[in-house]
């Protein structure tokens, strides 16, 4: 019997306890060891819980108990999870987590500490919830050079966009519905502004490229600016708008890494990933495109990923998994202004259409007009080829100088 | 430097050599060991190959060389691969393979031998080509009870069906095109009759349920009987016909395991897996549905999965991976006649339609007529609810007795 502890008895934590206690036999069969839960750490009281004897409010109970070999940190947030994780690893205990914020901001340091103390720090649940992605990336696809990763990494925003696309529901109504259904928090900022997706693409990029990519270096833009007009133009163009976390290695060895809404062609494997589902596309030089798809959040999917990591730690108590990346800095990332991509723009102006068209032709690369039914008066949209963001912004400024308002600018995906 | 050997220099074998020699640095960085190729075993000569010094025709060169720690068996077929693999494992070498036929027929025995000699026998490449599935199933989803697996496991038949569905191309023409494109062998039996998919679902079932499910116990039916009329009716019904390998555990603990064409609703995640792509849906009690999607075959995708297994062996030279299942027999599987599912039937008869409808209503459970444009004279089709195969066959015999010909009978998927 190997003893584990669970820190945090919220949605994921209670799920971890549920999965561990309800699958005892099959887990023991697969790990060749029973896994017990010795402590559950939470500052709250749970008088109705059947696990009374396991609750503690003292972190030291876990830290100082040599019997505890593996700890699931499912508290979320950087503090005090960071301090706790560090001290547990230093005391020779393995830690598994679903805490994407902590992994994204402190991953390199915590992995180094784990290595120094010959224990494991695993975080399959931090990206994709129940969808396996960390382990396939670090093991199954290990013989590949990963050319690009692009993913729908946040279920809340994907739900909102799906409602906008399928039911023509305005952003505000779709957000309200997501909140009522429990998919979005009361304060939805981390989801709708792309921060959550930014942490996840940071983790995937660090894993694949071997250097920590901190979230502050990732250009991050949410979906609050997306309108039903853009959704309609995307349909005319032949695609949908999705919030995509994307990273690719450029020729100068820097990373083009971003979270932003993108126009995706209908034929892309990511275009049909709808509702609260996540989909992650990995383009390898040998495997081609491999896609992982499933529920990216939720109590039991996430908990089962945490428990799978616990099981892996138990099977590798004396042996480290090779999950590892070095520290990184801003130089890892190509400044967003210098990245280059094709772009969709939606304009409005009182000039004659012929005049607008001439201007756009001068300022953008190979612009093609997109036509939609029920377009507003004076509204016109284009898809144009690759330009640096800097050049795009200059071109947009020139349009504004000529009295043409730029209502939207959205990246067009190359997937 | 750890030395490896490659047995078989066909499509996959040459890909393995290519991936190993072209990714030397990144592989060394990830495994913390360089991996060398000491031998390539093939009975043929390759006078133009740059790897002259590595070729051998003698298996004993590999078997007797203590420096060789890991061997990739990519010869295919049961003999002599079975004998070679056994002797390598017994001599303390790890073996990795893409040979689904060997794993499906001898997996339990070879895993047992590997265990006895404290070495690894890995076969990520045997199912899904470059799509990771074996490792995610055995590790990431280990905390789940897997309720069901359903997959499009054979790219050749999926290509043919896609041509039939999208372009209304008859089976024979689509097969010919697949052969011209190199997707199908001259003798296409193993693909079009479902044998290849049968081996793959056998492997997945054995892995998940812990007992070897031999292919001879898997009901296996190919796509040679599928007509464009069935494709048209499937579209009217709201779906597509796909060749599905499927396994689920029944309440009496036996497995409903089958390879057969199925009607899949358009909204299913498997419905849009087209052309030569594979898609595998895993339904876990905690994760819900997780889908893995990508190229199921081809030189480099398959080779990269083999190399990832080699890397895993090199990282675990002193430690076994917990990949393991016990022997099994016919009792593991529910006899196909006793399994129960909803069904699509297409009939032809000279009786008045009202009369046919009355008969079908008596013989089938809740039949709903499916209507298509351009139906042939006297042709009629129905979708009906769950019945055992035995009951279906009795009902069909009763129809035939009444002068109604049963032109098609296809399972309707519950996914």
Coordinates of C-alpha atoms in Angstrom, one line a residue, chain A residues 19 23 26-27 29-32 115 124 130-132 135-136 138-145 208-210 249 269 272 277 285-295 300-301 304-305 307-308 311-312 315-316 319 321-322 324, chain B residues 19 23 26-27 29-32 115 124 130-132 135-136 138-145 208-210 249 269 272 277 285-295 300-301 304-305 307-308 311-312 315-316 319 321-322 324:
Chain A
X19 CA -11.9 8.1 -8.7
X23 CA -11.6 2.2 -8.7
X26 CA -8.6 -1.9 -11.0
X27 CA -6.0 0.7 -10.0
X29 CA -4.3 -4.4 -10.6
X30 CA -2.7 -1.9 -13.0
X31 CA -0.1 -0.4 -10.6
X32 CA 0.6 -3.7 -8.7
X115 CA 15.1 16.2 -10.7
X124 CA -1.1 15.6 -17.4
X130 CA -9.2 14.3 -19.5
X131 CA -7.7 14.4 -22.9
X132 CA -4.2 12.8 -22.9
X135 CA 2.3 12.1 -22.1
X136 CA 1.7 11.5 -25.9
X138 CA 6.6 13.7 -24.4
X139 CA 6.6 10.0 -25.2
X140 CA 4.7 8.7 -28.2
X141 CA 5.6 11.6 -30.4
X142 CA 9.1 11.8 -29.0
X143 CA 10.7 10.7 -32.3
X144 CA 9.2 13.6 -34.1
X145 CA 10.3 17.1 -34.6
X208 CA 8.1 20.4 -26.9
X209 CA 10.8 23.0 -27.4
X210 CA 12.7 22.3 -24.2
X249 CA 9.1 27.1 -34.5
X269 CA -9.9 19.1 -38.2
X272 CA -15.7 20.8 -36.0
X277 CA -14.8 20.2 -26.2
X285 CA 7.6 15.9 -39.3
X286 CA 7.1 12.2 -39.3
X287 CA 3.6 11.5 -38.0
X288 CA 1.9 14.3 -39.9
X289 CA -1.2 15.7 -38.1
X290 CA -2.4 13.9 -35.0
X291 CA -5.5 15.3 -33.2
X292 CA -6.5 14.7 -29.7
X293 CA -10.1 15.4 -28.9
X294 CA -12.4 15.3 -25.8
X295 CA -13.8 17.1 -22.8
X300 CA -14.2 13.5 -13.4
X301 CA -12.2 13.9 -16.7
X304 CA -9.0 10.8 -13.9
X305 CA -6.0 12.5 -15.5
X307 CA -5.1 9.8 -10.8
X308 CA -3.4 8.4 -13.9
X311 CA -0.5 5.8 -10.6
X312 CA 2.5 6.6 -12.8
X315 CA 4.9 2.7 -10.6
X316 CA 8.0 4.9 -10.8
X319 CA 12.7 6.2 -11.1
X321 CA 10.1 10.2 -15.7
X322 CA 12.0 12.2 -18.3
X324 CA 12.0 18.2 -18.2
Chain B
X19 CA 14.0 8.6 -38.4
X23 CA 16.9 12.9 -35.5
X26 CA 17.0 15.4 -30.6
X27 CA 16.6 11.7 -29.7
X29 CA 18.6 14.9 -25.9
X30 CA 15.3 13.3 -25.0
X31 CA 16.6 9.8 -24.0
X32 CA 19.9 11.0 -22.5
X115 CA 8.1 -10.2 -18.2
X124 CA 2.6 1.4 -30.2
X130 CA 1.6 7.3 -36.0
X131 CA -1.5 8.0 -33.8
X132 CA -0.7 7.4 -30.2
X135 CA 0.3 4.3 -24.5
X136 CA -2.6 6.7 -23.8
X138 CA -2.4 1.9 -20.9
X139 CA -1.2 5.0 -19.0
X140 CA -3.2 8.2 -19.4
X141 CA -6.6 6.6 -19.2
X142 CA -5.5 4.0 -16.7
X143 CA -7.7 5.5 -14.0
X144 CA -10.8 4.9 -16.1
X145 CA -12.9 1.9 -16.6
X208 CA -7.9 -2.7 -21.9
X209 CA -9.7 -5.8 -20.6
X210 CA -6.5 -7.6 -19.4
X249 CA -17.9 -5.0 -22.0
X269 CA -17.0 12.2 -33.9
X272 CA -16.0 13.0 -40.2
X277 CA -7.2 8.7 -41.8
X285 CA -16.4 6.2 -17.2
X286 CA -14.5 9.3 -16.0
X287 CA -13.1 11.0 -19.1
X288 CA -16.2 10.6 -21.3
X289 CA -15.3 10.3 -25.0
X290 CA -11.7 10.9 -26.0
X291 CA -10.8 10.7 -29.7
X292 CA -7.4 10.1 -31.3
X293 CA -7.1 11.0 -34.9
X294 CA -4.4 10.9 -37.5
X295 CA -2.8 9.0 -40.3
X300 CA 7.2 7.8 -41.5
X301 CA 4.1 7.9 -39.1
X304 CA 8.1 7.4 -35.7
X305 CA 5.9 5.3 -33.4
X307 CA 11.3 4.8 -32.8
X308 CA 9.3 6.3 -29.9
X311 CA 13.5 5.4 -27.1
X312 CA 11.2 4.3 -24.3
X315 CA 15.1 4.9 -21.1
X316 CA 13.8 1.8 -19.3
X319 CA 12.9 -1.4 -15.7
X321 CA 6.9 -1.0 -18.6
X322 CA 3.6 -2.4 -17.2
X324 CA 0.6 -6.9 -19.7

